[in-house]
mmCIF file of C-alpha atoms and ligand atoms in Angstrom:
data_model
loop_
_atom_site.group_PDB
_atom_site.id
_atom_site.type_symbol
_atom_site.label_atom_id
_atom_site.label_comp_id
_atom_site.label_asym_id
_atom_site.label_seq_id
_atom_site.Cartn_x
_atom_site.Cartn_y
_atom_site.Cartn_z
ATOM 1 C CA UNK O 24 55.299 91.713 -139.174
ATOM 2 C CA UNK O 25 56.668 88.819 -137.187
ATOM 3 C CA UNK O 26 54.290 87.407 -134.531
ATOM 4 C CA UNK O 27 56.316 85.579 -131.749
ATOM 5 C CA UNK O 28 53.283 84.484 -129.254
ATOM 6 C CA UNK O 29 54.855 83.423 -125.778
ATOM 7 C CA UNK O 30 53.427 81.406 -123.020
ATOM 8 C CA UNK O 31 53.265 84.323 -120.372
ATOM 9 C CA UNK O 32 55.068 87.382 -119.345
ATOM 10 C CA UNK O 33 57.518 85.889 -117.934
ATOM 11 C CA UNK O 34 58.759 84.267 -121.233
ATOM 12 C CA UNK O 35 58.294 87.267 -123.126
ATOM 13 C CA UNK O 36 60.067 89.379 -121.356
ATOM 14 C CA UNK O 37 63.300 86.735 -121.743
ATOM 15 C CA UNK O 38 62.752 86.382 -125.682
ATOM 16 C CA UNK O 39 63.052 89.733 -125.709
ATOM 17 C CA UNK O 40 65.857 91.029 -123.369
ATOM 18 C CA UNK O 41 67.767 87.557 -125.642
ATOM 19 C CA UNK O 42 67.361 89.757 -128.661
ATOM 20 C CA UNK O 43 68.412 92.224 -127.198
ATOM 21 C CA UNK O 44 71.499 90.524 -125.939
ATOM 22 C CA UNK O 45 72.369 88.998 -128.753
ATOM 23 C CA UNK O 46 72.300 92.518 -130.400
ATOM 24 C CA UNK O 47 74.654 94.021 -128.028
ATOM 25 C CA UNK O 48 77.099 90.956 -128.498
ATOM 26 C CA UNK O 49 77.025 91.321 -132.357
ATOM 27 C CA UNK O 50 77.656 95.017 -131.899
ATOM 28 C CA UNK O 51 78.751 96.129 -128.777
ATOM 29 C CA UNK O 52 78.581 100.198 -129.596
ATOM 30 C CA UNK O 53 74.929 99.445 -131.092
ATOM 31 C CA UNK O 54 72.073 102.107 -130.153
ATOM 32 C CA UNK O 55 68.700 101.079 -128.590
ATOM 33 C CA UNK O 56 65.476 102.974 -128.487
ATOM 34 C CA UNK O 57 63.999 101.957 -124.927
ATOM 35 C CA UNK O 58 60.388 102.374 -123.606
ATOM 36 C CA UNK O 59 58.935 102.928 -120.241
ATOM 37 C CA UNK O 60 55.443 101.894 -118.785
ATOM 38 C CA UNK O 61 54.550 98.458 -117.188
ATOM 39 C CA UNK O 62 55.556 96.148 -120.244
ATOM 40 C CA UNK O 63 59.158 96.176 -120.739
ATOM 41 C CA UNK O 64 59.960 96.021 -116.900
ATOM 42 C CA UNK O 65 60.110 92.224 -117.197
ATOM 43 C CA UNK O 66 62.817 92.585 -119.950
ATOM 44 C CA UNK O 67 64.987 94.921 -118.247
ATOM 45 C CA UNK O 68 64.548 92.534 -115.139
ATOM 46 C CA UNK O 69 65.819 89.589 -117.594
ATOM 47 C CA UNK O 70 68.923 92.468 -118.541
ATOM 48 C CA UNK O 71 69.821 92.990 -115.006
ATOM 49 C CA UNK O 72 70.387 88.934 -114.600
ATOM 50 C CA UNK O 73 72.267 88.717 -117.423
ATOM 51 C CA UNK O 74 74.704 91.910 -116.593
ATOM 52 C CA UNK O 75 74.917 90.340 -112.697
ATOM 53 C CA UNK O 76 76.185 86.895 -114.618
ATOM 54 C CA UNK O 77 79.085 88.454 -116.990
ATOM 55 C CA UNK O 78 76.290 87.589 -120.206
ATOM 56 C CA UNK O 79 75.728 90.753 -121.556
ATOM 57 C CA UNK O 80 78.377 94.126 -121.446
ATOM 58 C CA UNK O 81 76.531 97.733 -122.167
ATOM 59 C CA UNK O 82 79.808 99.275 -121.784
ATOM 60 C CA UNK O 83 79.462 100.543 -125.283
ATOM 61 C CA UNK O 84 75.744 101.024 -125.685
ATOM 62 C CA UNK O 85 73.988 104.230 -126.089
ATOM 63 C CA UNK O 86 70.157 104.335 -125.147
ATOM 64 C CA UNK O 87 67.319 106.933 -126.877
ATOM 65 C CA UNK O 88 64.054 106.632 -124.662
ATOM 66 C CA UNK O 89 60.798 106.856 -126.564
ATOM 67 C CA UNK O 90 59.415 109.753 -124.662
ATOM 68 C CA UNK O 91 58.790 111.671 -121.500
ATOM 69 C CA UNK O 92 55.861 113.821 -119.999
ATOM 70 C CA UNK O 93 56.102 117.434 -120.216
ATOM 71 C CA UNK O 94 56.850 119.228 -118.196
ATOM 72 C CA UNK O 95 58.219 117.152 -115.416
ATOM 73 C CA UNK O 96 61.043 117.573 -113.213
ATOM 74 C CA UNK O 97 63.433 114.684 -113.384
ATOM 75 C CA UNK O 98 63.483 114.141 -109.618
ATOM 76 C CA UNK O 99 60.098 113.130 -109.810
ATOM 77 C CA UNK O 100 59.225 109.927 -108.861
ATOM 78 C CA UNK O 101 56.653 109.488 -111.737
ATOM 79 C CA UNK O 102 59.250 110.975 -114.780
ATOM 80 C CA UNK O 103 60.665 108.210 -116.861
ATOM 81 C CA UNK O 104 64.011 109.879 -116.118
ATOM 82 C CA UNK O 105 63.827 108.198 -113.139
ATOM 83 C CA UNK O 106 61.879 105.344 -114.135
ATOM 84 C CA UNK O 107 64.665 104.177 -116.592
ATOM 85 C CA UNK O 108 67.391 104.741 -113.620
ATOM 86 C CA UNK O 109 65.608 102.643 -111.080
ATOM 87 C CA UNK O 110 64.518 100.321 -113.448
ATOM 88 C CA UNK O 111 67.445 99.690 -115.777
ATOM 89 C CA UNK O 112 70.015 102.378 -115.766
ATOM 90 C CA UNK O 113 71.632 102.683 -112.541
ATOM 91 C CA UNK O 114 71.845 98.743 -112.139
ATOM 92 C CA UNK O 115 73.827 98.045 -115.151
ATOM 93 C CA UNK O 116 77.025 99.611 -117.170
ATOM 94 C CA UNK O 117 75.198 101.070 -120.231
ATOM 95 C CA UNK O 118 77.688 103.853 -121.330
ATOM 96 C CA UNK O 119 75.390 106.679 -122.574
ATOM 97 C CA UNK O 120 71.612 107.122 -122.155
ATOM 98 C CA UNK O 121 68.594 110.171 -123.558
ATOM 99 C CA UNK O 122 65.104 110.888 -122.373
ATOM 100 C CA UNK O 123 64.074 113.970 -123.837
ATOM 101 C CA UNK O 124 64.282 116.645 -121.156
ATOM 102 C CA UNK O 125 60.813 117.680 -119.311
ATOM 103 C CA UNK O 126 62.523 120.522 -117.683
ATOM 104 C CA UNK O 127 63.452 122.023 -120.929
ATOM 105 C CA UNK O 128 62.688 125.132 -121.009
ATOM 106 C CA UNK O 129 60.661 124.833 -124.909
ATOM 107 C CA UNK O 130 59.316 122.030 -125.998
ATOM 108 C CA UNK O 131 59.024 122.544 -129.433
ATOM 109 C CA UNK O 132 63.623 122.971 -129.124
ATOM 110 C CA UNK O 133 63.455 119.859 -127.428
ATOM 111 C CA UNK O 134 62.159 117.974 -129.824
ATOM 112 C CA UNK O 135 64.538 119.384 -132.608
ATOM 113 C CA UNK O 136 67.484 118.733 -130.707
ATOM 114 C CA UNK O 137 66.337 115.242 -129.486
ATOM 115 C CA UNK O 138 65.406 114.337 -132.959
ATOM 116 C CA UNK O 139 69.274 115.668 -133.845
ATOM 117 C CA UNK O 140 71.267 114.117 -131.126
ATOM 118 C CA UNK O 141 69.378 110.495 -132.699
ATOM 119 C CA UNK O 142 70.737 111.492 -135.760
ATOM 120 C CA UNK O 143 73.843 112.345 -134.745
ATOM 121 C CA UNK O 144 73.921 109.247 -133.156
ATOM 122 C CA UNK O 145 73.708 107.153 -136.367
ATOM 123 C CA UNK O 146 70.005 106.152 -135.712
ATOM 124 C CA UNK O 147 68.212 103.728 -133.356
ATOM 125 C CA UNK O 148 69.432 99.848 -134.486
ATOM 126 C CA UNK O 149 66.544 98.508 -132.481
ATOM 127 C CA UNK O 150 63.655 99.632 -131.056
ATOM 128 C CA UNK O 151 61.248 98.505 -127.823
ATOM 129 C CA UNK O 152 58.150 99.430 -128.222
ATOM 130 C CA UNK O 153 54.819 98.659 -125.830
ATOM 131 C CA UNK O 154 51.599 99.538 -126.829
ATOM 132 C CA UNK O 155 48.677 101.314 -125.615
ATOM 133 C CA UNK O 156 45.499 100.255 -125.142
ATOM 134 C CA UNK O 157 44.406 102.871 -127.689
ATOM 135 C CA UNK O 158 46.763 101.923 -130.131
ATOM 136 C CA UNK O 159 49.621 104.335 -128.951
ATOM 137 C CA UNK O 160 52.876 103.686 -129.990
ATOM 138 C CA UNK O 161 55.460 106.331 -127.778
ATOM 139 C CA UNK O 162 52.958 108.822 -127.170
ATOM 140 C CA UNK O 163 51.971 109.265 -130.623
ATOM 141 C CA UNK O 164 48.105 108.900 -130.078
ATOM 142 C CA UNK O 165 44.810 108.574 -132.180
ATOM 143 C CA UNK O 166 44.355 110.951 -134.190
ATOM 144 C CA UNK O 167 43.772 112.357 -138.062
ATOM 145 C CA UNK O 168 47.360 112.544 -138.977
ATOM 146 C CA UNK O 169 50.834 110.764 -138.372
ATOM 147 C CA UNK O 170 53.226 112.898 -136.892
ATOM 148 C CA UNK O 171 56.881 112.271 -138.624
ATOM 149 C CA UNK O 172 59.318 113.802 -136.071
ATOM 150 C CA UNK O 173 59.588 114.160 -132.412
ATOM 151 C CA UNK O 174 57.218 116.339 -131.197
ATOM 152 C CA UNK O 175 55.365 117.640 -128.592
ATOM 153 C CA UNK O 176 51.669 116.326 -128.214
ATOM 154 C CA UNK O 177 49.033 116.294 -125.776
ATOM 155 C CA UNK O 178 47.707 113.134 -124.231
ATOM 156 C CA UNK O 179 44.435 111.118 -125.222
ATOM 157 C CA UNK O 180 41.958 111.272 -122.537
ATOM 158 C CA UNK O 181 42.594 107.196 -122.504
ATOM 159 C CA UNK O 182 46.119 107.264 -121.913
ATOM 160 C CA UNK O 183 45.845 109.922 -118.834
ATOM 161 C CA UNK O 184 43.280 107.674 -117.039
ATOM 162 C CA UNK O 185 45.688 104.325 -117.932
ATOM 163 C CA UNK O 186 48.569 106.171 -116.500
ATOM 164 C CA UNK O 187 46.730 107.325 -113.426
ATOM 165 C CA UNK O 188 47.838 104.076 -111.690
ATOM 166 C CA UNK O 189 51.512 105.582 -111.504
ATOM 167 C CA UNK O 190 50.396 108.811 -109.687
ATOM 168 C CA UNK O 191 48.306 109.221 -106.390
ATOM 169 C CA UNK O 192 45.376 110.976 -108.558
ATOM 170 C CA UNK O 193 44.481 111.487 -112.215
ATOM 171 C CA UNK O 194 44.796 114.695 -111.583
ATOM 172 C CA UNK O 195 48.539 114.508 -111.512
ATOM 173 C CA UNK O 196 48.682 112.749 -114.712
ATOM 174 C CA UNK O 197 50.907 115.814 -116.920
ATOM 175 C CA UNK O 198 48.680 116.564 -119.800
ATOM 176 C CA UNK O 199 51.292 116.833 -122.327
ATOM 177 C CA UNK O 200 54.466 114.616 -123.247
ATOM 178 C CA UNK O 201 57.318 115.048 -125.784
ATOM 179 C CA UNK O 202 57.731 111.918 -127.896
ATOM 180 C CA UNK O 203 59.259 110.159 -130.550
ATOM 181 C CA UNK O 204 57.330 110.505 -133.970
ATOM 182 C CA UNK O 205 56.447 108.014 -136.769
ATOM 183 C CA UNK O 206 59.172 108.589 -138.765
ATOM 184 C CA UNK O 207 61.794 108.821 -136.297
ATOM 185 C CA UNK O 208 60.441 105.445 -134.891
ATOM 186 C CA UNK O 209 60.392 104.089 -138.438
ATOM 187 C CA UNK O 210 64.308 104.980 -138.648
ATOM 188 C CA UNK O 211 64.959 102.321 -136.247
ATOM 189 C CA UNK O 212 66.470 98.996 -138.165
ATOM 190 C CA UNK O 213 64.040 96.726 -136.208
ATOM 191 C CA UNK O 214 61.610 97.459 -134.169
ATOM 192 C CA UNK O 215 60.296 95.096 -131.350
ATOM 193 C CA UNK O 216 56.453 95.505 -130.397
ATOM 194 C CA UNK O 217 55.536 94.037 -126.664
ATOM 195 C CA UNK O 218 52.550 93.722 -125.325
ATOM 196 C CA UNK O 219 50.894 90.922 -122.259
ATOM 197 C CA UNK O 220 47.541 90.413 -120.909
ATOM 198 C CA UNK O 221 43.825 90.616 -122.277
ATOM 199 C CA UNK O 222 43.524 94.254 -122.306
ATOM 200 C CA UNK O 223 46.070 94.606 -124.847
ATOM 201 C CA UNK O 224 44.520 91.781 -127.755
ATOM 202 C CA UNK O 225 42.091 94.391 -129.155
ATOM 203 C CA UNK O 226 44.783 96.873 -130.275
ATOM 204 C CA UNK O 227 47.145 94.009 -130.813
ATOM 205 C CA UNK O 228 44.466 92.436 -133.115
ATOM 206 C CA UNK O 229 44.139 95.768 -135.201
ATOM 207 C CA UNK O 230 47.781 96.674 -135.338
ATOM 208 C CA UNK O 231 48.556 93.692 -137.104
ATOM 209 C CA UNK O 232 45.306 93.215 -139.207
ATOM 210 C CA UNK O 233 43.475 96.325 -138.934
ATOM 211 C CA UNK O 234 43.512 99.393 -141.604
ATOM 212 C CA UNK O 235 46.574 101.172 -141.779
ATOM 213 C CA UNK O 236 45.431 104.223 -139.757
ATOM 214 C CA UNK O 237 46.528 106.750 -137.459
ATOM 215 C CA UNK O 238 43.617 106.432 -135.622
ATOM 216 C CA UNK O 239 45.429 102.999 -134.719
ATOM 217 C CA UNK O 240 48.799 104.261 -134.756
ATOM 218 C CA UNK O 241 50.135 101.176 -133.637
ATOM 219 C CA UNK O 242 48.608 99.794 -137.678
ATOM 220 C CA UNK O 243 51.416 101.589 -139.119
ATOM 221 C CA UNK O 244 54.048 99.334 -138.022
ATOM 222 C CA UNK O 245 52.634 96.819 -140.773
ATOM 223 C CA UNK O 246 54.465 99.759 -143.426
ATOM 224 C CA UNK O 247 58.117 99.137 -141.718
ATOM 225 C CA UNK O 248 60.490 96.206 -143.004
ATOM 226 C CA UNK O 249 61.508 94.437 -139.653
ATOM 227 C CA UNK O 250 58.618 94.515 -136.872
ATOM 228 C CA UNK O 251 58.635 91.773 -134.471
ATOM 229 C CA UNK O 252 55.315 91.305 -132.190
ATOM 230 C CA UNK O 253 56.099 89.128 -128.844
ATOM 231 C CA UNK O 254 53.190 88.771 -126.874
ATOM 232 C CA UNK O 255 51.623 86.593 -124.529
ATOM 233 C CA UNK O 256 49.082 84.006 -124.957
ATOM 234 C CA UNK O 257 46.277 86.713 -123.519
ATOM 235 C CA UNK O 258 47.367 89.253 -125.419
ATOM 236 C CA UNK O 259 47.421 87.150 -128.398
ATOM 237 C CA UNK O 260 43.611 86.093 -127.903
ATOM 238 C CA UNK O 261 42.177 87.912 -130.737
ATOM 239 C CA UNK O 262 44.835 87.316 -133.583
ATOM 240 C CA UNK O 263 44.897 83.089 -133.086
HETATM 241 C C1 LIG K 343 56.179 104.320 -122.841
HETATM 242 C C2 LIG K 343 55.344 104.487 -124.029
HETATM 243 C C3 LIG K 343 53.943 103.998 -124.097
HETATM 244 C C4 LIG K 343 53.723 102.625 -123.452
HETATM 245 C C5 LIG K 343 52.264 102.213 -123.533
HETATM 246 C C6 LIG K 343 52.002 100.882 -122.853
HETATM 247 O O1 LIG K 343 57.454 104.865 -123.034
HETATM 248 O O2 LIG K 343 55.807 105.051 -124.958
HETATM 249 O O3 LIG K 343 53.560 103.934 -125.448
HETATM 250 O O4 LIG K 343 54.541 101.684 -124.095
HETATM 251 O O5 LIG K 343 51.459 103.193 -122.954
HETATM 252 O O6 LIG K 343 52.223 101.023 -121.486
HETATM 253 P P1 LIG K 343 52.190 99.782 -120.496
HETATM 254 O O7 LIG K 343 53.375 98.952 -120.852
HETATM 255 O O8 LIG K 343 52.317 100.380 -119.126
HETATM 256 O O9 LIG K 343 50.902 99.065 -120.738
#
């Protein structure tokens, strides 16, 4: 894995929406795998300047999002259906985009047609990935096993109270997601691993020197050919 450690947020989030530009110039119909949360907002911030300037054309892009909670209507303010329009989508010209579907009405179907329609789509030529504090990767969480394909998992106990800030009570948090799996991440050509601030050096620390474990799932990214790491100087504190 390539460790690219970057002064702040700020200046992570523009090495890595440049990648991703320079992708999109060197193949204009190339597919993306896109995350939500807090980490990559700064990139697609960084994507949204270079669109308003004439630097970057999505005109020919298709997007595959990492995952969604399950269920979850796609009106809702907390799905990342409408995370990924308010954040990215609806402000540039990006000519197809999936999130798997939290209205669907089975999961397990969901997941077999999501994984398909990737497929279909010639697979994911680079992949955004954040990372949780746990070690997540997607929503694939600690656990005894690897999942391969996407699939339909319940949330660690960690992630629900991390992604309580998003809703007005825990409570709300959806218990379940539908999510990319190992192998379908590992698909991806090259995958891109964010991650800022102090909370995130621990698991940043073990996913790129810890065992190769799914009880780190993050660890497994050390296994796949072309992983990039840009973090920040705080979330670098552990591996310097
Ligand atoms: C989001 C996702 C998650 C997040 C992770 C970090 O689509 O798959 O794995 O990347 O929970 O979230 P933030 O960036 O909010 O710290």
């Amino acid at each position: 894995m390539k460790l690219s450690v970057q002064k702040n947020y700020e200046a992570l989030s523009r090495e890595c929406a440049k990648i991703i530009r320079e992708l999109v110039a060197s193949k204009p119909n190339c597919v993306l795998g896109l995350a939500t949360g807090s980490t990559p907002v700064g990139t697609y911030e960084q994507l949204i300047h270079m669109y308003d300037a004439g630097d970057v054309d999505f005109s020919r892009v298709t997007a595959f999002n990492l995952d969604e909670y399950f269920p979850i209507k796609k009106s809702s303010d907390q799905s990342y259906y409408h995370f990924m329009r308010k954040n990215l989508f609806d402000r540039i010209n990006i000519a197809q985009t999936f999130i798997p579907d939290g209205e669907a009405p089975d999961a397990a179907a969901e997941c077999a047609a999501y994984e398909e329609k990737i497929a279909a789509h010639g697979g994911i030529d680079l992949q955004i990935l954040g990372i949780g504090n746990n070690g997540h990767i997607g929503f694939n969480e600690p656990g005894d096993a690897f999942v391969a394909a996407t699939n339909y998992t319940p949330l660690d106990e960690s992630t629900i109270k991390a992604n309580a800030r998003f809703f007005a009570d825990e409570s709300e948090v959806p218990r379940y997601a539908v999510t990319m799996g190992i192998r379908t991440i590992f698909r991806a050509g090259k995958i891109i691993l964010l991650a800022s601030g102090a909370g995130k050096a621990d698991a940043i620390f073990k996913a790129l020197h810890g065992p190769i474990t799914p009880q780190m799932p993050a660890s497994v990214l050390q296994l796949h050919p072309d992983v990039t790491v840009i973090v920040d100087e705080d979330a670098a504190g552990l591996v310097k």
